XYZ file of C-alpha atoms in Angstrom:
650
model
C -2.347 11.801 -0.206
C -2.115 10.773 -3.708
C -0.737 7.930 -6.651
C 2.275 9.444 -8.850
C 3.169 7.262 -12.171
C 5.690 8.535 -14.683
C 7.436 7.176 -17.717
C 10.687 8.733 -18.969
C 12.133 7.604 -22.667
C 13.098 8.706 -25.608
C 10.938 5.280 -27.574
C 7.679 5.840 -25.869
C 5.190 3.455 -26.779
C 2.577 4.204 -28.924
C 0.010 2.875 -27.084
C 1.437 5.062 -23.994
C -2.143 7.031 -22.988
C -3.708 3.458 -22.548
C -0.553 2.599 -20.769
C -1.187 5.528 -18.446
C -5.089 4.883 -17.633
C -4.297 1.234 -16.590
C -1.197 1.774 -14.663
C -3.463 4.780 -12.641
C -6.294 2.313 -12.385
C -3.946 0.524 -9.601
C -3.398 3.547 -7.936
C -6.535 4.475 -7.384
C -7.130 3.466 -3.898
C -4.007 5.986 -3.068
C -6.321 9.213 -4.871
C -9.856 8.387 -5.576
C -11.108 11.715 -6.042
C -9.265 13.069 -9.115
C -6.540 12.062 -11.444
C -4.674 13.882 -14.538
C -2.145 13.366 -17.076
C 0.105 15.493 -18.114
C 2.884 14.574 -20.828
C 5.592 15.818 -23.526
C 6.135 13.435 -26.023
C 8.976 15.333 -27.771
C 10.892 15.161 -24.822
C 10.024 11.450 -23.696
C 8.127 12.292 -20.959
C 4.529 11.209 -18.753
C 3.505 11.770 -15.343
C 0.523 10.786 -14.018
C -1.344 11.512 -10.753
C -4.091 10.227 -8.805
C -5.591 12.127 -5.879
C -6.597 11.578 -2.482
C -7.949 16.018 -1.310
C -7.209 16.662 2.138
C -5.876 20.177 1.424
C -7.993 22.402 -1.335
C -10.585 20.333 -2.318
C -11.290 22.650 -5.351
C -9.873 21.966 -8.991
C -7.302 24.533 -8.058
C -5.438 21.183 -6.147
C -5.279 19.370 -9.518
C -2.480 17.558 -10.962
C -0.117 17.286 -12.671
C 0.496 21.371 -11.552
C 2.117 23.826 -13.990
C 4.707 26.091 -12.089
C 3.697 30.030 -12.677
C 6.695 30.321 -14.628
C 6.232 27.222 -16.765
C 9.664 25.684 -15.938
C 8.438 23.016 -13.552
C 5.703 20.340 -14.094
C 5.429 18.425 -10.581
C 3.078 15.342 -9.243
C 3.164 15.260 -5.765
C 2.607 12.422 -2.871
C 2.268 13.893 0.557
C 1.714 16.593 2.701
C 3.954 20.048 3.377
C 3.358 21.115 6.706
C 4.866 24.852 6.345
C 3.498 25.110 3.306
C 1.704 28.201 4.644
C 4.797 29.883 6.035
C 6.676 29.158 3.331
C 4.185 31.241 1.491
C 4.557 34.286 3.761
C 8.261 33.891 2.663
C 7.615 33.855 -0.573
C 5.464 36.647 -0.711
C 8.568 38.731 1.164
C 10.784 38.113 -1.774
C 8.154 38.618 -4.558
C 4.986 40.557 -3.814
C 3.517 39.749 -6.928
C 3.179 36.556 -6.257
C -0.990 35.675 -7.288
C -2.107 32.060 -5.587
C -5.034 30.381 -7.854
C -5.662 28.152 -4.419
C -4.493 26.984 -1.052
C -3.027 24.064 -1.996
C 0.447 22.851 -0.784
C 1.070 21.489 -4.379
C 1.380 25.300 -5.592
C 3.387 26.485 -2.690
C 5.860 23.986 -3.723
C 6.147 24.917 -7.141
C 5.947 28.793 -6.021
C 9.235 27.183 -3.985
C 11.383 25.261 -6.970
C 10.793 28.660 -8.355
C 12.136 31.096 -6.622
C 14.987 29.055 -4.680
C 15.493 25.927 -6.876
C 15.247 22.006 -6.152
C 18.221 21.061 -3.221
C 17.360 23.937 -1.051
C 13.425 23.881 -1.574
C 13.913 19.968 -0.169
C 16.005 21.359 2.415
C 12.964 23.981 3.803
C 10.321 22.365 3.483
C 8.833 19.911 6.193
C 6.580 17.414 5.369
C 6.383 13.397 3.978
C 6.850 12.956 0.171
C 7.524 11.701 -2.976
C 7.586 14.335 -5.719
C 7.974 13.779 -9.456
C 9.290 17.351 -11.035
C 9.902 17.558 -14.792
C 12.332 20.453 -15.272
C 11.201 22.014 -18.677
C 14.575 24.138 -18.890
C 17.299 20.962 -18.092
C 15.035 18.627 -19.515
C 15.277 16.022 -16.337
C 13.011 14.716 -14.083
C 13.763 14.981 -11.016
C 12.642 12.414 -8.022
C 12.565 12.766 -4.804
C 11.597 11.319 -0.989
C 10.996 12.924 2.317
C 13.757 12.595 5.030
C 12.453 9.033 6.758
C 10.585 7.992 3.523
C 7.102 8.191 4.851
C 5.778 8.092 1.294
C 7.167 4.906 -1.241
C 8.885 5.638 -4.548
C 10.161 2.442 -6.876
C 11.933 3.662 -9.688
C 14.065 1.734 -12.569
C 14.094 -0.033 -15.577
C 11.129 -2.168 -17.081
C 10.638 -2.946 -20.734
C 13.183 -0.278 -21.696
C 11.777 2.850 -20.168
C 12.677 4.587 -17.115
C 9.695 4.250 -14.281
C 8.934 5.510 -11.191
C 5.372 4.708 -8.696
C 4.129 5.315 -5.606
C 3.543 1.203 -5.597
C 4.954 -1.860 -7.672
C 1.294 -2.135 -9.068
C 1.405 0.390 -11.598
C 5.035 -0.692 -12.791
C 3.833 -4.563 -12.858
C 0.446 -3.521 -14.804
C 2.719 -2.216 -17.984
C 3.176 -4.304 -20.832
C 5.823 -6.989 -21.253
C 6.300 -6.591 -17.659
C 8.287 -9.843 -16.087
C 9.027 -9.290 -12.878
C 12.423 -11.304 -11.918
C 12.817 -12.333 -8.372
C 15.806 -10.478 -6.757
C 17.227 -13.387 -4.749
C 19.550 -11.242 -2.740
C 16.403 -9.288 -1.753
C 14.460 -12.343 -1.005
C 17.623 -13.005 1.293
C 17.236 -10.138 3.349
C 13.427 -10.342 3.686
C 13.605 -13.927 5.145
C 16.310 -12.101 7.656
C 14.218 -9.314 8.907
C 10.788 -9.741 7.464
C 10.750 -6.601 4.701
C 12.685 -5.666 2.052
C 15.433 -2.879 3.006
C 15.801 0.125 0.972
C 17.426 0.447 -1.756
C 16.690 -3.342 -2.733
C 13.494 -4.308 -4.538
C 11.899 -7.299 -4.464
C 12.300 -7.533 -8.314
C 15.428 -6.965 -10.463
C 15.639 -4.049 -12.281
C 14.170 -1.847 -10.030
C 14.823 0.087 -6.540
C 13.319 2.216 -3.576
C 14.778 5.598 -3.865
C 16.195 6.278 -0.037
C 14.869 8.550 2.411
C 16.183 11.853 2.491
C 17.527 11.915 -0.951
C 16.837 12.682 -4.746
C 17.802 12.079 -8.006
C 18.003 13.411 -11.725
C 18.357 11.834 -14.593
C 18.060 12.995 -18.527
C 16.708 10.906 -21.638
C 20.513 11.285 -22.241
C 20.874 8.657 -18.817
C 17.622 6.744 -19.828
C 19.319 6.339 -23.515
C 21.959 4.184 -21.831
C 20.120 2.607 -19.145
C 22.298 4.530 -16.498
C 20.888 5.805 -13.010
C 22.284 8.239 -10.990
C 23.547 8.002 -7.711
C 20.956 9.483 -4.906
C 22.177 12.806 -3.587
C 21.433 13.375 0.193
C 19.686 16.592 1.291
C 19.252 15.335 4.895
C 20.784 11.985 6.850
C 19.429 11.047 9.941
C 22.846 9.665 10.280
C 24.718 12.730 9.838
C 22.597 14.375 12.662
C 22.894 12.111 14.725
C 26.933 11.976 14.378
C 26.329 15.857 14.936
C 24.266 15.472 18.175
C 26.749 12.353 19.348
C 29.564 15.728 19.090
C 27.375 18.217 20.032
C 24.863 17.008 23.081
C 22.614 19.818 24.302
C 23.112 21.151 28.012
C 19.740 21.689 30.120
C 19.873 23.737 33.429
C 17.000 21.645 34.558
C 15.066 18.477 33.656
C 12.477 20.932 33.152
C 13.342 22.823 30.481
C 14.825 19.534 28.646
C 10.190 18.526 29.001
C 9.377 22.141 27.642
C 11.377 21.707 24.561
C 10.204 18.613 24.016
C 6.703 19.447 24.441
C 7.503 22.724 22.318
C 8.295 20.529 19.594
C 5.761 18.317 19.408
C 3.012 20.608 19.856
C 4.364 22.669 17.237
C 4.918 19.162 14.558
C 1.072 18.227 15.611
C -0.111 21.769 14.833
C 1.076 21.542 11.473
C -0.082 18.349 11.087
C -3.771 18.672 12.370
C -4.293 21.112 9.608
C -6.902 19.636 6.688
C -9.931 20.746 4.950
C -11.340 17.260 5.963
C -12.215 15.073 8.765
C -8.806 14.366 10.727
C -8.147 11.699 14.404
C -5.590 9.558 15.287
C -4.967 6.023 16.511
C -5.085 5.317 19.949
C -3.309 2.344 21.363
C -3.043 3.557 24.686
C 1.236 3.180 24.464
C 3.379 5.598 25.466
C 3.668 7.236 22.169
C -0.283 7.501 20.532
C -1.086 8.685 23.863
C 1.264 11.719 24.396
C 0.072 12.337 20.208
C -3.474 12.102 21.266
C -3.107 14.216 24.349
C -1.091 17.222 22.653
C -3.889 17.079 19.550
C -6.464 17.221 22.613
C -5.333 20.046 24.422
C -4.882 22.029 21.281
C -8.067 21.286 19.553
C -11.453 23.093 20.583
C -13.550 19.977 19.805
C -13.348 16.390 20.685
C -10.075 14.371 19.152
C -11.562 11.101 16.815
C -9.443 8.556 18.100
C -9.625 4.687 17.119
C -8.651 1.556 18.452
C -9.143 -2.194 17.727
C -9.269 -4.711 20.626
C -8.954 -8.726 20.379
C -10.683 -11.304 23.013
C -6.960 -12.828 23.138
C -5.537 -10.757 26.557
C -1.829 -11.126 26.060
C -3.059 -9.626 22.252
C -5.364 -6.432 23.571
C -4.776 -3.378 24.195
C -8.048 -1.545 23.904
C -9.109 -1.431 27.549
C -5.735 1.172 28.273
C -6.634 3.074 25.083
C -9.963 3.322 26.311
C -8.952 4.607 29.517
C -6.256 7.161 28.368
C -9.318 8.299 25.752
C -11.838 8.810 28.925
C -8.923 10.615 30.641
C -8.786 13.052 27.750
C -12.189 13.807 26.424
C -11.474 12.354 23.010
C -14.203 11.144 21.277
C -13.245 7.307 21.061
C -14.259 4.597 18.845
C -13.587 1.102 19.675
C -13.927 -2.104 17.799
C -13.326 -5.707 18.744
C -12.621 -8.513 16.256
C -12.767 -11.751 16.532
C -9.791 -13.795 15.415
C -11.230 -14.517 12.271
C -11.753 -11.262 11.211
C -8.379 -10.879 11.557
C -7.963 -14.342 9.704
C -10.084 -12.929 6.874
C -7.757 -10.217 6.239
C -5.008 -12.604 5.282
C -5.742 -12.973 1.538
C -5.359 -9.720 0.934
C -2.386 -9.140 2.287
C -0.068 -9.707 -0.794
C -2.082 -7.061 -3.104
C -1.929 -4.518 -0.006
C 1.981 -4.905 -0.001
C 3.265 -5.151 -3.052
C 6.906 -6.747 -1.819
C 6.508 -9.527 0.432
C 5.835 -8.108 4.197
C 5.676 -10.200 7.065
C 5.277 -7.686 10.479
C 2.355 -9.223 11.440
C 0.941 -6.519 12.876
C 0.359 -5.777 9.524
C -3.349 -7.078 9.924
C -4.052 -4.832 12.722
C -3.495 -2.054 11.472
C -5.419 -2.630 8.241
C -8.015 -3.158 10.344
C -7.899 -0.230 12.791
C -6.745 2.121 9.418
C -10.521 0.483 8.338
C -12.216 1.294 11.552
C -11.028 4.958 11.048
C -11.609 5.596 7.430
C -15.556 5.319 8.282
C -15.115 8.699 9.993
C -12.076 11.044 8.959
C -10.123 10.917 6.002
C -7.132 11.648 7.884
C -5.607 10.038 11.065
C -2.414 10.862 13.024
C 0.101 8.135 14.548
C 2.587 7.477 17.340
C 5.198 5.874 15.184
C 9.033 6.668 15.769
C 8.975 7.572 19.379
C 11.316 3.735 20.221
C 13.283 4.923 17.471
C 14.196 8.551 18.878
C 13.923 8.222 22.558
C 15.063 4.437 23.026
C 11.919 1.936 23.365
C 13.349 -1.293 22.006
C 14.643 -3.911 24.956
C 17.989 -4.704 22.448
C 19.048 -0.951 23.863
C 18.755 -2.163 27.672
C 20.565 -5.540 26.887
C 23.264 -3.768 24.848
C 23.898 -1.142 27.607
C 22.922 -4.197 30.538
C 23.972 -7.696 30.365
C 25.848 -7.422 27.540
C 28.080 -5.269 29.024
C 28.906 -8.363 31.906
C 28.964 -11.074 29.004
C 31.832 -8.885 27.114
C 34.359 -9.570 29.851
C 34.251 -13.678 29.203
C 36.726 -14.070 26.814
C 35.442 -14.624 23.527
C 36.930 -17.791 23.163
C 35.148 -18.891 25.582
C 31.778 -17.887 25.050
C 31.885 -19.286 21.378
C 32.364 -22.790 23.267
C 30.105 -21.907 25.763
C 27.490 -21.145 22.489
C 27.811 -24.600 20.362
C 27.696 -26.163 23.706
C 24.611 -24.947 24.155
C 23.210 -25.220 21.081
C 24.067 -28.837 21.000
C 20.945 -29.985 22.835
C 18.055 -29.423 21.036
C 15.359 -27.346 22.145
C 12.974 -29.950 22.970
C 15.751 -31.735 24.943
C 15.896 -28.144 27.164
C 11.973 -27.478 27.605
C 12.023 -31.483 28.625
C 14.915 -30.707 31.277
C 13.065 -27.177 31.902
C 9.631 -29.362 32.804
C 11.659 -31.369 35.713
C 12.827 -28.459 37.259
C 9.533 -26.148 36.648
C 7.214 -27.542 39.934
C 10.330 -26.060 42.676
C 10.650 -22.599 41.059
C 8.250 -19.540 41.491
C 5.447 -18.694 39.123
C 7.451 -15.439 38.123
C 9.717 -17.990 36.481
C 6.963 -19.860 34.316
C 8.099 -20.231 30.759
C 7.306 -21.505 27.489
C 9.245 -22.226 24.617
C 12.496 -22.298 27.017
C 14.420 -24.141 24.680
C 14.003 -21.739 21.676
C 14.590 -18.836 24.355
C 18.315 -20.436 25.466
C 19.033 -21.064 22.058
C 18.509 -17.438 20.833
C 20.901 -16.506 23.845
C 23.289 -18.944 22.593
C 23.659 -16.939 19.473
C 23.991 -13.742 21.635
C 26.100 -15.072 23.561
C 28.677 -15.915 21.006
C 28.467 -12.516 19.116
C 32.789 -10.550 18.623
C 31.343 -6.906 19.202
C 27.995 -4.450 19.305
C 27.142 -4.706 15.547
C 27.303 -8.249 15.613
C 24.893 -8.566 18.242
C 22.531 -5.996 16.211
C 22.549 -8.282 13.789
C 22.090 -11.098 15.887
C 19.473 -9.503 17.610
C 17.286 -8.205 14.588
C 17.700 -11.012 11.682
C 15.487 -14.010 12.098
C 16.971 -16.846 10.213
C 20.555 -17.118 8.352
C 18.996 -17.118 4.875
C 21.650 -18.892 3.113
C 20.202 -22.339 5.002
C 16.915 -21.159 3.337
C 16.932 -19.325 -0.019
C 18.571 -20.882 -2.831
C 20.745 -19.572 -5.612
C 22.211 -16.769 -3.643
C 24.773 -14.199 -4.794
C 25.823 -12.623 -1.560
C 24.090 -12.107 1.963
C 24.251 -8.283 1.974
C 23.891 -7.159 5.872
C 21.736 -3.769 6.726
C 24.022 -1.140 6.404
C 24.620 0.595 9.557
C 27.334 2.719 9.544
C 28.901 1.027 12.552
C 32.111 3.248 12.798
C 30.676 6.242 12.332
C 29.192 6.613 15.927
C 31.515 5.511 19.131
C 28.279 4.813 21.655
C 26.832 1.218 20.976
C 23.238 2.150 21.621
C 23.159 5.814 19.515
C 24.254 2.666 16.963
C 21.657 0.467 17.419
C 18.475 3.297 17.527
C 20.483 5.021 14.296
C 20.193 1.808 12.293
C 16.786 0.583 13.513
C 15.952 4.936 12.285
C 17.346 4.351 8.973
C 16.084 0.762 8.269
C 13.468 -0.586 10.399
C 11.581 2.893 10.969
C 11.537 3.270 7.238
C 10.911 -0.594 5.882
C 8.886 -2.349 8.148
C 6.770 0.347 10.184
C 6.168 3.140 7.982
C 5.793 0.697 5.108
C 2.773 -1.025 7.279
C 1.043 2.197 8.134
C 1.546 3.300 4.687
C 0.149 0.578 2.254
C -2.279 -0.605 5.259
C -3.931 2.865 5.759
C -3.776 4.054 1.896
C -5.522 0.368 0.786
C -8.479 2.277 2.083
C -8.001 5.271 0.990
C -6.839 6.638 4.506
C -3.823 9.518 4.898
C -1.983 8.892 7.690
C 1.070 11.467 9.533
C 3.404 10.928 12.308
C 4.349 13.835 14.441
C 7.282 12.697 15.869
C 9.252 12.050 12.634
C 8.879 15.754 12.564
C 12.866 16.147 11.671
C 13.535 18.543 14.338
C 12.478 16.772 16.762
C 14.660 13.729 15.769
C 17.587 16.546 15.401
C 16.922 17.376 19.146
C 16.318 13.753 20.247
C 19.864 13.205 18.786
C 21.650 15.797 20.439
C 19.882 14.513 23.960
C 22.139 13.276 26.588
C 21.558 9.630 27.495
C 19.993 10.524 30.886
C 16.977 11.936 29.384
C 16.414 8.695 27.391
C 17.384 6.162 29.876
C 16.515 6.273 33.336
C 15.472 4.287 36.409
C 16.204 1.498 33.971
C 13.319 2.601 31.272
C 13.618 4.460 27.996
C 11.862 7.468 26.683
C 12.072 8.753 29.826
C 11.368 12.217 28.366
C 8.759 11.322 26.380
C 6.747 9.551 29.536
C 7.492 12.941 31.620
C 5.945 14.910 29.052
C 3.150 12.439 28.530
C 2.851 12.521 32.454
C 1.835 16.102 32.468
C -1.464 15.215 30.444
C -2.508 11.569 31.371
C -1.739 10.231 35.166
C 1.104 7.289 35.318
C -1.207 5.087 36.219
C -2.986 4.874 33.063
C 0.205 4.353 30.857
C 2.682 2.327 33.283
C 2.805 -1.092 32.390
C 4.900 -3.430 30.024
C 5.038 -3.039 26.713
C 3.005 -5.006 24.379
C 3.132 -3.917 21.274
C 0.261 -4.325 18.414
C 0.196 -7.914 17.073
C -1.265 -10.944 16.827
C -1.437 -14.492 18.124
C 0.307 -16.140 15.028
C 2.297 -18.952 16.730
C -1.354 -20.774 17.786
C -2.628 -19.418 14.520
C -0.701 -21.024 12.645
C -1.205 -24.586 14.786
C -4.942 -24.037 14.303
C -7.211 -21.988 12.042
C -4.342 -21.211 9.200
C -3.117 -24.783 9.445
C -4.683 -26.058 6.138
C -3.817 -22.794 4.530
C 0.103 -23.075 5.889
C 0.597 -26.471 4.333
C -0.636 -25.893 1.214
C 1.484 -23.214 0.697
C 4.744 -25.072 2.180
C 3.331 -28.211 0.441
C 7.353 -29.756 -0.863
C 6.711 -30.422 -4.259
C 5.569 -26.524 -4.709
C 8.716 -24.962 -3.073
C 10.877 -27.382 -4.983
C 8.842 -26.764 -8.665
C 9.086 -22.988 -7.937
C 13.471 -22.942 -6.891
C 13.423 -19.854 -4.533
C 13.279 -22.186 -0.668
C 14.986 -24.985 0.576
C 11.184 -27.531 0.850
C 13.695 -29.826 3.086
C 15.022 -26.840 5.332
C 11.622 -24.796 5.748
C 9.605 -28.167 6.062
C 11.381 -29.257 9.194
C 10.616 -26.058 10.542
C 7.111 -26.640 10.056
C 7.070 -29.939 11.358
C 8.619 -28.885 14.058
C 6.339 -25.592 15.025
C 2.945 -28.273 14.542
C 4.658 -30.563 16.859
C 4.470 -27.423 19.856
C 8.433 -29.161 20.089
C 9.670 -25.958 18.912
C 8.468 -22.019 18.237
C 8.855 -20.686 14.397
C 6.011 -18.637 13.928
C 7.661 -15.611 12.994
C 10.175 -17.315 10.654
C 7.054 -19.350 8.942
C 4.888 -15.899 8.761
C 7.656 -14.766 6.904
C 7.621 -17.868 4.324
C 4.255 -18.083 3.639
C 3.576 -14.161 3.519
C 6.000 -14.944 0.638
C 4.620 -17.913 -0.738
C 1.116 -16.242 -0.668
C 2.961 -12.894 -2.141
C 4.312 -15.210 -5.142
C 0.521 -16.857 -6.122
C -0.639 -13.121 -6.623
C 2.577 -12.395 -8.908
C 2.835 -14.924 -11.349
C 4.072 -13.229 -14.884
């Protein structure tokens, strides 16, 4: 795992070595055992690198790497897991082929080589972001892997073209003023990150998963940028495997696939020259990880898990279990909540675009717990996104179905009668009623609950109810001095069945923005690699081209995945409701971050900085401290911001 920092430009600056050593100084907790430079200045270009070994730890894994037949100059972010088949390839076509070391880095170049750039991204399975500076065209070319495990910003700033692993390196270059992109603020406040291809400043982008670019000084001379190419879409596959379902003769054989591909993903990816584990949450999906590292590894798995004293918060008893159960060797920490509290203020330098997924502090802290034992860990992420874990896909596919037959007319009534008494006014008319009905139906925050129906309820079609059912807050009542209000793009109409819809978009946005982002800048603030297995993209390829049945069934989802994970840990040990890996912000933010909240929301702040609405966002806070109403989520979200904006002040 590793930093990459380049400048492209025809008006370099002369200064640009000292520009180079501080903007690789930020990077450093990404690669802190090695770094290089490596740079052209007749042709306008630098790339720097700094690296984090996991595969030869010798000088031979050095960059910036020299291809053997000069043409290619590449820094490289990631991991290829074939790397070592692709060699035995190579060495078919050209016998003369000499390796100075067994690092990934050179098997890639060996590739660009011998079958050029589109179809070297095409064969080669791993997470990226590569920097390659053709020597013949004269371009650099930039690329990311197919669900954009590994960050790349690219753009404009000061004049030159600029590309990093992280905003740090771009912000620590000279002149740099970093202008808020209020359309980009706009989405955040919707769905708590920033979606690709928006940045959180103007000027500059995230390159998209699954594509690359190339651009000439020619391009930089006019301060054009080229349109992404796509080598892979995990749309486009799943269109093909919507068209093309795969036929099983048994459930059986549907589990041995399955398992096939997983243990063949987690092969590849539990190979490293040093220490590797994995998390352990004791879910469905870090548990059938855990168990298919387990039963191919001769030694005890490391696996790591952090546990809170709140119950409703912990999930470290079942991931102790499932560990017991498999023989890993387990390592469990408990926190109080104000070590989790104490994680806060660093928060905005971890993420460089304001990020509000609270689980955020978690998993710095578990990324923590593991980095004081293996350099590498392995994670369950992807498996709601592939094989159908989110509750929207049951409501879309359940009630949703009964609520489409009101007319719509109807139901829009139906909504701004609801929404016409207040919250408060329901939990107060919820408390009357509470004493006659069954503890199953104990509630709180009832009025928040009917209102969020409301807005369901009143939704014309599928993709409105997506959108209903993943934004948080209409921004335009919150952010001022708005363009537009683009919408996640989705690709409704390319896909007839409403849920392959839903767990395409939440693939292509969510996946990529909020939960690989986390694990990413969480794990590498400590100098911690981290893989996921099942974004492996055969295995999404073959979860796409699954019939329904094998997803949902006996009203649950990832029913394959459980039946697999069922062969290695009993059902006892993983059936229960899913809790997911967060935190207790609502009372947080009513106790302990009080003080902090209201200085940051103070009203004369919001209105001297002219980003929020003070009178909008202050009413929600009133209203949260008051227990009248429930907007932790939307008020995480502002002061992640607000605390994101003290640290980037230009």
């Amino acid at each position: 795992m590793c930093g990459i920092f380049g400048v492209l430009s025809s008006n370099l600056p002369n200064n640009v070595n000292s520009l180079m050593n501080n903007a690789l100084s930020t990077l450093r907790h990404r690669g802190p055992n090695d770094s290089g430079v490596w740079s052209d200045l007749s042709s306008g270009v630098v790339l720097g690198h700094t690296r984090l070994s996991i595969l030869d730890l010798t000088v031979a894994g050095h960059q910036p790497m020299v291809s053997l037949s000069g043409r290619y100059i590449i820094i490289f972010n990631g991991e290829i897991y074939n790397h070592q088949s692709l060699r035995k390839e190579l060495q078919k076509i050209k016998n003369e082929f000499i390796w100075k070391g067994g690092s990934d880095t050179e098997t890639l170049l060996a590739c660009f080589d011998t079958w050029g750039v589109e179809k070297t991204f095409k064969k080669i399975v791993g997470m990226f972001a590569i920097a390659l500076w053709d020597v013949k065209k004269r371009k650099l070319i930039l690329s990311r892997d197919r669900f954009g495990e590994k960050p790349l910003y690219y753009g404009y700033s000061s004049g030159l073209f600029v590309f990093s692993s992280e905003l740090k390196a771009i912000k620590a270059m000279p002149n740099f003023h970093g202008e808020i992109n209020r359309d980009a603020l706009s989405n955040y406040l919707r769905y708590l990150y920033v979606p690709t291809p928006q940045c959180i400043f103007n000027g500059l982008s995230k390159l998209e998963a699954g594509t690359w670019i190339e651009i000439s000084l020619n391009q930089v001379g006019n301060h054009q940028l080229p349109d992404p190419k796509v080598y892979w879409s995990a749309l486009e596959q799943a269109i093909i495997g919507e068209n093309s379902p795969i036929e099983f003769s048994s459930d059986e054989e549907a589990i041995n696939k399955l398992d096939y591909l997983l243990s063949s993903s987690i092969k590849g990816q539990m190979l490293s020259d040093v220490p590797l584990g994995a998390f352990l949450s004791g879910g469905v999906d870090s548990s059938t990880i855990v168990a298919l590292m387990q039963s191919q590894s001769k030694f005890p798995v490391q696996t790591f898990s952090i546990g809170f004293d709140e119950k409703g918060f912990n999930e470290a008893q079942y991931a102790k279990s499932v560990a017991k159960h498999l023989g890993t060797n387990h390592t469990e920490l408990y926190v109080q909540s104000q070590d989790a509290i104490d994680v806060i203020p660093s928060l905005s330098e971890i993420y460089d675009e304001p990020f509000a997924d609270a689980s955020q502090i978690p998993t710095y802290l578990v990324s923590k717990l593991a980095k004081s034992s293996v350099t590498v860990a392995l994670s369950g992420d992807g498996g709601d996104e592939l094989f159908g874990g989110y509750n929207r896909y049951f409501f879309a596919n359940g009630p949703w179905k009964k609520i489409e037959y009101i007319p719509l007319v109807l139901r829009k009534y139906l909504a701004r009668a609801i929404v016409s008494v207040s919250p408060s006014k329901w939990d107060s008319l919820y408390r009357t009623i509470q004493s006659i009905l069954p503890a199953y139906y104990n509630r709180s925050q009832v009025g928040s609950k009917i209102h969020k129906v409301a807005s369901i309820v009143g939704c014309s079609n599928e993709e409105e109810l997506y959108h209903r059912l993943t934004q948080l807050c209409n921004p335009s009542d919150f952010v001022l001095g708005l363009n537009n209000e683009p919408l996640l793009n989705t690709s409704w109409s390319k896909i007839s069945h409403p849920i392959s819809q839903m767990m395409v978009a939440d693939a292509t946005n969510y996946l990529v923005d909020d939960i690989l982002v986390k694990v990413d800048r969480a794990a590498m603030s400590v100098s911690l690699e981290t893989r996921v297995p099942l974004l492996d993209h055969r295995i999404y390829e073959f979860a796409s081209q699954l019939p329904y049945n094998y997803k949902f069934r006996n009203g649950t989802g990832k029913w394959i995945l459980k039946e697999l994970l069922y062969r290695y840990v009993p059902k006892t040990l993983i059936d229960r409701p899913k809790m997911g890996f967060g935190i207790p912000i609502d009372e947080w933010l009513r106790g302990p971050l009080r003080e902090w909240g209201s200085d940051l929301l103070n009203p004369a702040r919001l209105k001297n900085e002219g980003y929020l609405n003070h009178i909008a966002i202050n009413k929600k806070w009133d209203k949260h401290m008051s227990g009248s109403e429930n907007h932790g989520l939307f008020l995480w979200g502002v002061l992640m911001f607000e605390s994101w904006l003290e640290e980037n002040k230009f």
